[in-house]
């Protein structure tokens, strides 16, 4: 079995975010980066399947050369090898990312392509679905549990839907996107980090993949949420209720 | 910062990857629990195995016994990042094998290493070091706990005190007198925690609450002779070499906790307003912060330099002694000033600086008191010959 899994490099949400002068991107100089949380769940799921089904786990990322570190984190967790497609964020949109990953699918022919359900920076939540469409493969998105059944022919996936769990079966090969409750991702261990140093990472330029790189979505502007207004002290409950009725108009 | 950028010429990408993984481990698995564990006077035993899983306990030990052989900067990063939890007791307790196990790795028979080290490095067994006695601490050559050979075992009598992890340790690396007076009669004996004739009394402390500290009583305690580390009466050098490791470890801890105090004080000084402006706009307070930062920068630079020298195979005893003093003095300054800048908050439980303030003395005393460090440095520099 072979599993291809994504490791997107995103800004650590604990960093202080500032908008760049262009107003269309985030200032990246003084922020920390990490592997997208949902990708970490996807990697963990891949590594659990690696143990159970002797699968090869290939960790891929699209990004600038620093995304190598993100792939290495996946390899330090236990991935077997990596693929980087070098491209700056500015030249990508969700659709192009999906078409790029489709090219990697064609090269690697994995049994399962695992992704995070969305990236915590763009929050688009579309790449897994688009990828399934482009490849004409079955998709199981927002997975909270994955079992491979029928001798590796079928993935039984539990999905968190409003108010409950839906269980679906999809034939392999398939696309699965990971939700937070799928698992508890392991930490990269020191021996894992040392081993990852020697694992192979293949690198491509976006141009090598012969894609139409015209963007379908262009970011026009970004703005931070308005600062919080100072609060008002009220002297008693009556005044509070009064204000909620007359000023806030929420009662 | 854990953004994958390299901090100085000493660090590689793998160092930064280790730092980043460890920082997340500490922030998630340790830091949120510290207030509870400090109050309880214990952290859960399972934490040893969790720490072992990400490679913390094996670091620096031989690979054939489950260790990971790496350069000294991994040890520095490990201690620095672990200290970010804000409790020295956690660091000292979780890493007590860092002083208990090196003599096993360097002096035990291959058979004993194979029996004991994998258990310690995987977090199954807890290791402690027992040198100090109620009758004397730093004066190792005068220790009075005896181990008398009787057939194929030793019979141990005496007391050890201030022993970190002493209540829970499964293997206690113990300095005992097997021969005559002075340093030439001292041996290191590994004493299993379940030995008959060993009893333990818990000690309450100013700080380091979540680590267990004990007085150990040996009353005709029988230990198989195969647990002797190295030849009989040759323990003194092992003890002294081990002190070097411990002192460097303490120096990193002291610097890391000083850094935490500084960070807490700086954040507070920017947020807290008095007389219509943030504290940092008051010159007298921002100058305190500059003094703290000055001490921190100097300590960091010399710690990295010394770590590099040790990696090159040097064993600069005098410099290690002075490093320990420099770092603990840096911590005393930063803890004192941070509590002052935090004001009332700094005196309340819940701030990091309050806890660190209570932990300054243990680092200036443990592993060789400040005065002993100065004396040893003077002697090692050859001033008395």
Coordinates of C-alpha atoms in Angstrom, one line a residue:
Chain A
X1 CA 0.0 0.0 0.0
X2 CA 1.1 3.5 -0.7
X3 CA -0.2 6.7 0.9
X4 CA 0.4 10.2 -0.3
X5 CA -0.1 12.8 2.4
X6 CA 0.1 16.6 2.5
X7 CA 2.0 18.8 4.9
X8 CA 1.2 22.4 4.3
X9 CA 3.4 25.0 6.0
X10 CA 1.3 27.6 7.7
X11 CA 1.8 30.5 10.0
X12 CA 1.6 29.4 13.6
X13 CA -1.7 30.7 15.0
X14 CA 0.1 31.7 18.2
X15 CA 2.2 34.2 16.2
X16 CA 1.2 37.9 16.1
X17 CA -0.2 38.4 12.6
X18 CA 0.4 41.6 10.7
X19 CA -0.7 42.5 7.2
X20 CA 2.0 43.4 4.7
X21 CA 2.1 46.8 3.0
X22 CA 0.6 45.4 -0.2
X23 CA -2.6 44.7 1.8
X24 CA -2.9 41.4 0.1
X25 CA -0.7 39.1 2.2
X26 CA 0.5 38.5 5.7
X27 CA 3.9 39.9 6.9
X28 CA 6.0 36.7 7.2
X29 CA 9.3 38.1 8.6
X30 CA 8.5 37.8 12.3
X31 CA 6.1 34.9 12.6
X32 CA 6.6 31.2 13.4
X33 CA 5.6 28.4 11.1
X34 CA 4.3 25.0 11.7
X35 CA 2.6 22.1 9.9
X36 CA -1.0 22.8 9.3
X37 CA -2.9 21.1 12.2
X38 CA -5.3 19.1 9.9
X39 CA -2.3 17.9 7.9
X40 CA -0.8 16.7 11.1
X41 CA -3.9 14.6 11.7
X42 CA -3.6 13.3 8.1
X43 CA 0.1 12.4 8.6
X44 CA -0.7 10.6 11.9
X45 CA -3.5 8.6 10.1
X46 CA -1.0 7.7 7.3
X47 CA 1.5 6.6 9.9
X48 CA -1.1 4.4 11.7
X49 CA -1.9 2.8 8.4
X50 CA 1.8 2.4 7.7
X51 CA 2.1 0.3 10.9
X52 CA -1.0 -1.8 10.2
X53 CA -0.7 -2.3 6.5
X54 CA 3.0 -1.9 5.9
X55 CA 2.3 1.1 3.8
X56 CA 4.8 3.5 2.3
X57 CA 4.1 7.1 3.4
X58 CA 5.1 9.9 1.0
X59 CA 4.8 13.4 2.5
X60 CA 4.3 16.2 0.0
X61 CA 4.1 20.0 0.2
X62 CA 3.7 22.9 -2.1
X63 CA 5.5 26.1 -1.0
X64 CA 8.8 27.9 -1.0
X65 CA 12.0 26.2 -0.1
X66 CA 11.3 26.5 3.6
X67 CA 8.5 24.1 3.2
X68 CA 11.3 21.4 3.2
X69 CA 11.3 21.8 7.0
X70 CA 7.6 21.0 7.0
X71 CA 8.1 17.9 5.0
X72 CA 11.0 17.0 7.3
X73 CA 8.7 17.2 10.2
X74 CA 6.5 14.6 8.6
X75 CA 9.5 12.5 7.9
X76 CA 10.7 12.9 11.5
X77 CA 7.2 11.7 12.6
X78 CA 7.8 8.6 10.5
X79 CA 7.1 9.3 6.8
X80 CA 9.3 7.4 4.3
X81 CA 10.2 10.1 1.8
X82 CA 9.1 13.5 0.6
X83 CA 8.1 15.6 -2.4
X84 CA 8.3 19.4 -2.6
X85 CA 6.8 21.4 -5.4
X86 CA 8.4 24.8 -5.1
X87 CA 6.0 27.7 -5.6
X88 CA 5.5 30.9 -3.7
X89 CA 2.0 31.4 -2.1
X90 CA 1.3 34.4 -4.3
X91 CA 1.2 32.2 -7.5
X92 CA -1.2 29.7 -6.0
X93 CA -4.9 29.3 -5.4
X94 CA -6.9 26.3 -4.1
X95 CA -7.7 25.2 -7.6
X96 CA -4.1 25.2 -8.8
X97 CA -3.0 23.4 -5.6
X98 CA -5.6 20.7 -6.3
X99 CA -4.4 20.4 -10.0
X100 CA -0.7 20.3 -8.8
X101 CA -1.6 17.5 -6.3
X102 CA -3.4 15.7 -9.1
X103 CA -0.1 15.6 -11.0
X104 CA 1.7 14.1 -8.0
X105 CA -1.1 11.5 -7.8
X106 CA -0.5 10.6 -11.5
X107 CA 3.3 10.2 -10.7
X108 CA 2.9 8.3 -7.5
X109 CA -0.3 6.3 -8.0
X110 CA -1.0 6.0 -4.2
X111 CA -3.8 3.9 -2.9
X112 CA -4.9 6.7 -0.6
X113 CA -4.3 10.4 -0.9
X114 CA -4.7 11.9 2.6
X115 CA -5.1 15.6 3.2
X116 CA -6.0 17.9 6.0
X117 CA -9.6 18.9 5.6
X118 CA -8.5 22.5 5.3
X119 CA -5.5 24.7 6.0
X120 CA -5.7 26.9 9.1
X121 CA -4.4 30.0 7.2
X122 CA -6.6 30.2 4.1
X123 CA -9.5 28.2 5.5
X124 CA -10.7 27.4 2.0
X125 CA -11.7 23.8 2.6
X126 CA -11.8 22.8 -1.1
X127 CA -8.5 21.1 -2.2
X128 CA -9.5 17.6 -1.2
X129 CA -12.9 17.9 -2.9
X130 CA -11.4 19.5 -6.1
X131 CA -8.7 16.8 -6.2
X132 CA -11.3 14.0 -6.1
X133 CA -13.2 15.7 -8.9
X134 CA -10.1 16.2 -11.1
X135 CA -9.0 12.6 -10.6
X136 CA -12.6 11.1 -10.7
X137 CA -11.9 9.4 -7.4
X138 CA -14.3 8.8 -4.5
X139 CA -13.9 11.2 -1.6
X140 CA -14.4 10.9 2.1
X141 CA -14.0 14.3 3.7
X142 CA -13.9 15.3 7.4
X143 CA -12.8 11.8 8.5
X144 CA -13.0 11.1 12.2
X145 CA -12.1 7.5 11.8
X146 CA -10.5 5.4 9.1
X147 CA -10.6 1.6 8.7
X148 CA -9.2 -0.3 5.7
X149 CA -11.4 -3.3 5.1
X150 CA -12.0 -6.1 2.5
X151 CA -8.3 -6.8 2.1
X152 CA -7.3 -3.2 1.3
X153 CA -10.0 -2.7 -1.3
X154 CA -12.3 -0.4 0.7
X155 CA -11.9 2.4 3.2
X156 CA -14.6 2.6 5.8
X157 CA -14.6 6.2 7.0
X158 CA -16.6 7.9 9.8
X159 CA -17.5 11.5 9.1
X160 CA -18.6 14.0 11.7
X161 CA -21.8 15.6 10.4
X162 CA -24.2 17.8 12.3
X163 CA -25.5 16.0 15.3
X164 CA -23.8 12.7 14.7
X165 CA -21.5 10.4 12.8
X166 CA -22.0 9.1 9.2
X167 CA -20.2 6.0 8.2
X168 CA -19.4 5.6 4.5
X169 CA -17.4 3.1 2.4
X170 CA -15.3 4.3 -0.5
X171 CA -13.3 2.1 -2.9
X172 CA -9.5 2.5 -3.0
X173 CA -7.9 4.5 -4.5
X174 CA -9.6 7.4 -2.8
X175 CA -9.2 10.9 -1.3
X176 CA -9.6 11.2 2.4
X177 CA -9.4 14.5 4.3
X178 CA -8.7 14.5 8.1
X179 CA -10.7 16.2 10.8
X180 CA -9.1 17.2 14.2
X181 CA -10.8 14.4 16.1
X182 CA -9.4 11.7 13.8
X183 CA -6.4 11.1 16.1
X184 CA -3.8 12.7 18.4
X185 CA -0.7 13.4 16.2
X186 CA 2.6 12.1 17.6
X187 CA 5.5 14.4 18.3
X188 CA 8.6 14.2 16.1
X189 CA 11.1 12.4 18.4
X190 CA 14.8 13.1 18.5
X191 CA 15.8 9.8 16.9
X192 CA 13.1 10.5 14.3
X193 CA 14.6 13.9 13.5
X194 CA 18.0 12.4 13.1
X195 CA 16.7 9.7 10.7
X196 CA 14.7 12.2 8.7
X197 CA 17.9 14.0 7.8
X198 CA 18.8 11.1 5.6
X199 CA 15.4 10.5 4.0
X200 CA 15.0 11.5 0.4
X201 CA 13.0 14.6 -0.7
X202 CA 12.4 15.0 -4.4
X203 CA 12.0 18.6 -5.6
X204 CA 10.0 20.0 -8.5
X205 CA 9.4 23.5 -9.8
X206 CA 5.7 24.3 -10.5
X207 CA 6.7 24.8 -14.2
X208 CA 8.1 21.2 -14.4
X209 CA 4.6 19.9 -14.0
X210 CA 3.2 21.5 -17.2
X211 CA 0.1 23.0 -15.6
X212 CA -2.0 25.9 -16.6
X213 CA -0.9 28.3 -13.9
X214 CA -3.5 31.0 -14.5
X215 CA -5.2 31.7 -11.2
X216 CA -9.0 31.5 -10.8
X217 CA -9.0 33.4 -7.5
X218 CA -7.0 36.5 -6.8
X219 CA -6.7 38.1 -3.3
X220 CA -7.7 41.7 -3.5
X221 CA -7.2 42.9 0.1
X222 CA -6.9 41.8 3.7
X223 CA -7.8 43.6 6.9
X224 CA -7.6 42.8 10.5
X225 CA -10.7 42.7 12.6
X226 CA -11.6 46.0 14.2
X227 CA -10.1 46.5 17.7
X228 CA -12.4 45.8 20.6
X229 CA -14.3 48.8 22.0
X230 CA -13.9 49.8 25.6
X231 CA -16.7 48.3 27.8
X232 CA -19.2 50.2 29.9
X233 CA -19.7 49.7 33.6
X234 CA -23.3 49.3 34.7
X235 CA -24.5 49.9 38.2
X236 CA -27.2 47.2 38.5
X237 CA -29.1 44.5 36.6
X238 CA -32.0 46.8 35.7
X239 CA -29.6 49.2 33.9
X240 CA -28.0 46.2 32.1
X241 CA -31.3 44.9 30.9
X242 CA -32.3 48.4 29.8
X243 CA -29.2 48.8 27.8
X244 CA -29.5 45.4 26.2
X245 CA -33.0 46.4 25.1
X246 CA -32.6 50.0 24.1
X247 CA -28.9 50.2 22.9
X248 CA -27.7 46.7 22.0
X249 CA -31.2 45.7 20.9
X250 CA -30.5 42.1 21.7
X251 CA -33.5 41.5 24.0
Chain B
X1 CA 11.7 31.4 18.3
X2 CA 10.7 28.1 16.8
X3 CA 10.2 29.2 13.2
X4 CA 13.0 27.0 11.8
X5 CA 15.4 29.9 11.5
X6 CA 18.8 29.2 12.8
X7 CA 19.6 31.1 16.0
X8 CA 23.4 31.2 15.9
X9 CA 26.3 29.5 14.3
X10 CA 26.1 26.6 16.8
X11 CA 22.7 25.4 15.6
X12 CA 21.6 23.3 12.6
X13 CA 18.2 22.8 11.1
X14 CA 17.9 19.5 13.1
X15 CA 18.6 21.4 16.3
X16 CA 15.8 23.7 15.4
X17 CA 13.5 20.9 14.5
X18 CA 14.1 19.3 17.8
X19 CA 13.5 22.6 19.6
X20 CA 10.2 23.0 17.7
X21 CA 8.9 19.5 18.5
X22 CA 10.0 19.8 22.1
X23 CA 8.4 23.2 22.6
X24 CA 5.1 21.9 21.4
X25 CA 5.4 18.8 23.7
X26 CA 6.1 21.0 26.7
X27 CA 3.4 23.5 25.9
X28 CA 0.8 20.8 25.6
X29 CA 1.8 17.9 27.9
X30 CA 3.5 19.7 30.7
X31 CA 2.9 23.5 31.2
X32 CA -0.9 23.4 31.6
X33 CA -0.5 20.9 34.4
X34 CA 2.2 22.6 36.4
X35 CA 0.0 24.4 38.9
X36 CA -1.8 21.1 39.8
X37 CA 1.4 19.1 40.0
X38 CA 3.1 21.8 42.1
X39 CA 0.2 21.7 44.6
X40 CA 0.1 17.9 44.6
X41 CA 3.9 17.8 45.2
X42 CA 4.2 15.2 42.4
X43 CA 4.0 14.9 38.6
X44 CA 2.6 11.6 37.3
X45 CA 5.1 8.8 36.8
X46 CA 3.7 8.2 33.3
X47 CA 5.4 11.4 32.2
X48 CA 8.8 9.6 32.2
X49 CA 7.6 7.3 29.5
X50 CA 6.0 10.1 27.5
X51 CA 9.3 12.0 27.7
X52 CA 11.2 8.9 26.6
X53 CA 8.9 8.5 23.6
X54 CA 10.1 11.8 22.1
X55 CA 13.7 10.9 22.9
X56 CA 14.3 13.2 25.9
X57 CA 15.6 10.6 28.4
X58 CA 17.9 8.8 25.9
X59 CA 19.7 11.9 24.8
X60 CA 23.4 11.7 25.3
X61 CA 23.5 8.0 26.3
X62 CA 25.1 5.2 24.3
X63 CA 23.0 3.8 21.5
X64 CA 23.6 0.1 22.3
X65 CA 21.6 0.6 25.5
X66 CA 18.8 2.6 23.9
X67 CA 20.4 6.0 24.0
X68 CA 20.8 8.7 21.3
X69 CA 24.3 9.9 20.8
X70 CA 24.2 13.6 19.8
X71 CA 26.2 16.8 20.3
X72 CA 26.0 19.0 23.5
X73 CA 23.7 21.5 21.9
X74 CA 20.8 19.0 22.0
X75 CA 21.2 18.8 25.7
X76 CA 21.3 22.6 26.0
X77 CA 18.1 22.8 23.9
X78 CA 16.4 20.0 25.9
X79 CA 17.1 21.8 29.2
X80 CA 16.1 25.2 27.9
X81 CA 12.9 24.1 26.3
X82 CA 11.9 21.8 29.2
X83 CA 12.4 24.7 31.6
X84 CA 9.8 26.7 29.7
X85 CA 7.2 24.8 31.7
X86 CA 8.1 27.2 34.5
X87 CA 8.9 24.6 37.2
X88 CA 12.4 23.7 38.1
X89 CA 11.1 20.8 40.1
X90 CA 9.6 19.2 37.0
X91 CA 12.9 19.6 35.2
X92 CA 15.0 18.3 38.0
X93 CA 12.6 15.4 38.8
X94 CA 12.0 14.3 35.2
X95 CA 15.7 14.5 34.3
X96 CA 17.1 13.1 37.6
X97 CA 18.6 10.3 35.6
X98 CA 20.8 13.0 34.0
X99 CA 22.9 12.8 37.2
X100 CA 22.0 9.3 38.3
X101 CA 22.6 7.4 35.1
X102 CA 25.9 8.7 33.6
X103 CA 28.0 6.8 36.2
X104 CA 26.1 3.6 35.2
X105 CA 26.9 4.3 31.5
X106 CA 30.6 5.0 32.2
X107 CA 31.4 2.7 35.0
X108 CA 29.1 -0.3 35.3
X109 CA 29.8 -3.8 33.8
X110 CA 28.3 -4.4 30.3
X111 CA 25.9 -6.9 32.0
X112 CA 24.6 -4.3 34.5
X113 CA 24.3 -1.6 31.8
X114 CA 22.2 -3.9 29.7
X115 CA 20.0 -4.7 32.7
X116 CA 19.5 -1.2 33.9
X117 CA 20.0 1.5 31.3
X118 CA 17.3 0.5 28.8
X119 CA 14.7 0.6 31.7
X120 CA 15.8 4.0 32.7
X121 CA 16.1 5.5 29.2
X122 CA 12.6 4.2 28.3
X123 CA 11.1 5.8 31.3
X124 CA 10.1 2.5 33.0
X125 CA 12.5 3.0 35.9
X126 CA 13.5 6.2 37.8
X127 CA 17.2 6.9 38.5
X128 CA 18.5 9.2 41.3
X129 CA 21.9 10.2 42.6
X130 CA 22.7 10.1 46.3
X131 CA 25.8 11.9 47.5
X132 CA 24.9 14.4 50.3
X133 CA 24.5 13.2 53.8
X134 CA 23.0 14.8 56.9
X135 CA 26.5 15.3 58.2
X136 CA 27.9 17.0 55.1
X137 CA 27.2 17.8 51.5
X138 CA 29.9 19.3 49.4
X139 CA 32.7 17.7 51.3
X140 CA 32.4 14.4 49.4
X141 CA 35.7 13.0 50.6
X142 CA 34.4 12.8 54.2
X143 CA 31.2 10.9 53.6
X144 CA 30.2 8.4 56.2
X145 CA 27.7 6.0 54.7
X146 CA 29.5 2.6 54.7
X147 CA 29.2 -0.4 52.5
X148 CA 30.9 -3.5 53.9
X149 CA 31.5 -6.6 51.7
X150 CA 29.8 -9.7 53.0
X151 CA 30.0 -12.7 50.7
X152 CA 28.6 -11.7 47.3
X153 CA 26.9 -8.6 48.6
X154 CA 27.5 -5.3 50.3
X155 CA 25.8 -4.3 53.6
X156 CA 25.1 -0.5 53.5
X157 CA 24.6 1.6 56.6
X158 CA 24.1 5.4 56.9
X159 CA 21.9 8.2 55.5
X160 CA 21.7 10.3 52.3
X161 CA 19.7 13.5 52.2
X162 CA 18.3 16.1 49.7
X163 CA 17.9 13.3 47.1
X164 CA 16.0 14.5 44.1
X165 CA 13.5 11.8 43.0
X166 CA 14.4 10.1 46.2
X167 CA 10.9 8.9 47.1
X168 CA 10.2 7.2 43.8
X169 CA 13.7 6.2 42.4
X170 CA 14.1 2.5 41.4
X171 CA 17.8 2.8 41.0
X172 CA 19.9 5.0 43.4
X173 CA 23.5 5.7 42.4
X174 CA 25.0 6.0 45.9
X175 CA 28.3 7.2 47.1
X176 CA 29.5 4.9 49.9
X177 CA 32.6 4.3 51.9
X178 CA 34.1 0.9 51.1
X179 CA 37.6 1.7 52.3
X180 CA 39.6 3.9 54.6
X181 CA 39.4 7.7 55.3
X182 CA 39.3 10.3 52.5
X183 CA 38.6 10.2 48.8
X184 CA 40.5 7.0 48.3
X185 CA 37.9 5.0 50.3
X186 CA 34.8 6.0 48.3
X187 CA 32.9 3.8 45.9
X188 CA 29.8 4.3 43.8
X189 CA 27.2 1.6 44.4
X190 CA 23.9 1.2 42.5
X191 CA 21.2 0.5 45.1
X192 CA 17.9 -0.9 43.8
X193 CA 14.9 0.9 45.2
X194 CA 13.3 -2.3 46.6
X195 CA 16.4 -3.4 48.6
X196 CA 15.6 -4.6 52.1
X197 CA 16.9 -2.2 54.8
X198 CA 16.2 0.9 52.7
X199 CA 13.6 3.3 54.0
X200 CA 12.7 6.9 52.8
X201 CA 11.4 10.1 54.4
X202 CA 9.9 12.8 52.2
X203 CA 11.3 16.4 52.6
X204 CA 9.3 19.6 52.1
X205 CA 11.0 22.4 50.2
X206 CA 11.0 26.2 49.6
X207 CA 10.6 25.5 45.8
X208 CA 10.7 22.6 43.4
X209 CA 7.4 21.4 44.8
X210 CA 6.4 18.9 42.2
X211 CA 9.6 16.9 42.5
X212 CA 9.9 14.4 45.3
X213 CA 12.9 14.9 47.6
X214 CA 13.9 12.5 50.3
X215 CA 16.2 11.4 53.0
X216 CA 17.2 7.8 52.5
X217 CA 18.0 5.6 55.5
X218 CA 20.2 2.5 55.0
X219 CA 19.9 0.0 57.8
X220 CA 21.9 -3.1 57.1
X221 CA 20.7 -2.7 53.5
X222 CA 21.9 -5.6 51.4
X223 CA 22.9 -5.0 47.8
X224 CA 24.4 -7.6 45.4
X225 CA 28.1 -6.9 44.8
X226 CA 27.5 -6.9 41.0
X227 CA 25.8 -3.5 41.5
X228 CA 29.2 -1.9 42.3
X229 CA 30.0 0.8 39.7
X230 CA 33.7 0.5 38.6
X231 CA 36.4 -0.9 40.9
X232 CA 36.1 -0.7 44.7
X233 CA 37.4 2.6 46.2
X234 CA 37.6 4.2 42.8
X235 CA 34.3 6.1 43.0
X236 CA 35.7 9.6 43.7
X237 CA 36.8 10.5 40.2
X238 CA 33.4 9.2 38.8
X239 CA 31.6 11.5 41.3
X240 CA 33.7 14.5 40.3
X241 CA 33.2 13.9 36.5
X242 CA 29.5 13.5 37.1
X243 CA 29.4 16.9 38.9
X244 CA 30.7 18.6 35.7
X245 CA 27.7 17.3 33.8
X246 CA 25.3 18.3 36.6
X247 CA 26.8 21.8 36.9
X248 CA 26.5 22.5 33.2
X249 CA 22.9 21.3 33.3
X250 CA 22.2 23.5 36.3
X251 CA 23.7 26.5 34.5
X252 CA 21.4 26.0 31.5
X253 CA 18.4 25.6 33.8
X254 CA 19.3 28.8 35.7
X255 CA 19.7 30.8 32.5
X256 CA 16.4 29.4 31.0
X257 CA 14.5 30.3 34.1
X258 CA 16.1 33.8 34.2
X259 CA 14.9 34.1 30.6
X260 CA 11.3 33.2 31.6
X261 CA 11.3 35.8 34.3
X262 CA 12.6 38.4 31.9
X263 CA 9.9 37.6 29.3
X264 CA 7.1 37.7 31.9
X265 CA 8.4 41.1 33.3
X266 CA 8.8 42.6 29.8
X267 CA 5.3 41.6 28.8
X268 CA 3.9 43.0 32.0
X269 CA 5.9 46.2 31.7
X270 CA 4.3 46.8 28.3
X271 CA 0.8 46.1 29.4
X272 CA 0.6 47.5 33.0
X273 CA -0.2 51.3 33.2
X274 CA 0.8 53.4 36.2
X275 CA 0.7 57.3 36.4
X276 CA -0.9 57.3 33.0
X277 CA 1.6 55.3 31.0
X278 CA 2.9 51.8 30.7
X279 CA 5.6 50.7 33.2
X280 CA 8.1 50.5 30.4
X281 CA 7.8 54.2 29.8
X282 CA 9.2 54.7 33.3
X283 CA 13.0 54.9 32.9
X284 CA 13.8 53.3 36.2
X285 CA 11.9 50.1 35.2
X286 CA 13.1 49.8 31.7
X287 CA 16.7 50.1 32.9
X288 CA 16.0 47.1 35.2
X289 CA 14.9 45.2 32.1
X290 CA 18.1 46.2 30.3
X291 CA 20.2 45.0 33.2
X292 CA 18.3 41.6 33.1
X293 CA 18.8 41.4 29.3
X294 CA 22.5 42.2 29.7
X295 CA 23.0 39.4 32.2
X296 CA 21.1 37.0 30.0
X297 CA 23.0 37.8 26.8
X298 CA 26.4 37.3 28.5
X299 CA 25.2 34.1 30.1
X300 CA 23.9 32.7 26.9
X301 CA 27.0 33.5 25.0
X302 CA 29.3 31.9 27.5
X303 CA 27.0 28.8 27.9
X304 CA 27.1 28.3 24.1
X305 CA 30.9 28.8 24.0
X306 CA 31.4 26.3 26.9
X307 CA 29.1 23.8 25.3
X308 CA 31.1 24.0 22.1
X309 CA 34.4 23.6 24.0
X310 CA 33.1 20.5 25.8
X311 CA 31.9 19.1 22.5
X312 CA 35.5 19.5 21.2
X313 CA 36.6 17.2 24.0
X314 CA 37.8 19.8 26.5
X315 CA 36.8 19.4 30.2
X316 CA 37.3 22.9 31.6
X317 CA 36.4 22.3 35.2
X318 CA 37.2 25.9 36.4
X319 CA 35.1 27.4 33.6
X320 CA 32.2 25.0 34.4
X321 CA 32.3 26.1 38.1
X322 CA 32.3 29.8 37.1
X323 CA 29.6 29.1 34.5
X324 CA 27.3 27.7 37.2
X325 CA 27.9 30.8 39.4
X326 CA 27.4 33.2 36.5
X327 CA 24.1 31.5 35.5
X328 CA 22.7 31.3 39.0
X329 CA 23.6 34.9 39.7
X330 CA 21.9 35.8 36.4
X331 CA 18.8 33.9 37.6
X332 CA 18.8 35.6 41.0
X333 CA 19.0 39.0 39.4
X334 CA 16.2 38.3 36.9
X335 CA 13.9 36.6 39.4
X336 CA 14.4 39.4 41.9
X337 CA 13.8 42.2 39.4
X338 CA 10.9 40.4 37.7
X339 CA 9.1 40.0 41.0
X340 CA 9.7 43.7 41.7
X341 CA 8.4 44.8 38.2
X342 CA 5.4 42.6 38.6
X343 CA 4.7 44.2 42.0
X344 CA 1.9 42.7 43.9
X345 CA 1.3 40.1 41.1
X346 CA 4.9 39.0 41.5
X347 CA 4.2 38.0 45.1
X348 CA 1.1 36.1 44.2
X349 CA 1.1 32.4 43.3
X350 CA 0.3 32.0 39.7
X351 CA 3.0 34.1 38.2
X352 CA 6.1 32.3 36.8
X353 CA 8.4 34.8 38.6
X354 CA 7.0 34.0 42.0
X355 CA 7.8 30.3 41.6
X356 CA 11.2 30.9 40.0
X357 CA 12.1 33.3 42.9
X358 CA 11.6 30.4 45.3
X359 CA 13.8 28.2 43.1
X360 CA 16.9 30.5 42.9
X361 CA 18.6 29.1 46.0
X362 CA 18.3 25.5 45.1
X363 CA 20.4 26.1 42.0
X364 CA 23.0 28.3 43.8
X365 CA 23.4 25.5 46.4
X366 CA 22.7 22.2 44.6
X367 CA 25.4 20.4 42.6
X368 CA 28.1 22.3 44.5
X369 CA 27.4 25.5 46.5
X370 CA 28.5 28.9 45.0
X371 CA 31.4 29.2 47.5
X372 CA 32.6 25.7 46.7
X373 CA 32.5 26.6 43.0
X374 CA 34.7 29.6 43.5
X375 CA 37.2 27.6 45.6
X376 CA 37.3 24.8 43.1
X377 CA 37.8 27.3 40.2
X378 CA 40.7 28.9 42.1
X379 CA 42.4 25.6 42.7
X380 CA 41.8 24.3 39.1
X381 CA 43.3 27.5 37.8
X382 CA 46.4 26.6 39.7
X383 CA 46.5 29.6 42.0
X384 CA 47.3 27.6 45.1
X385 CA 50.1 25.5 43.7

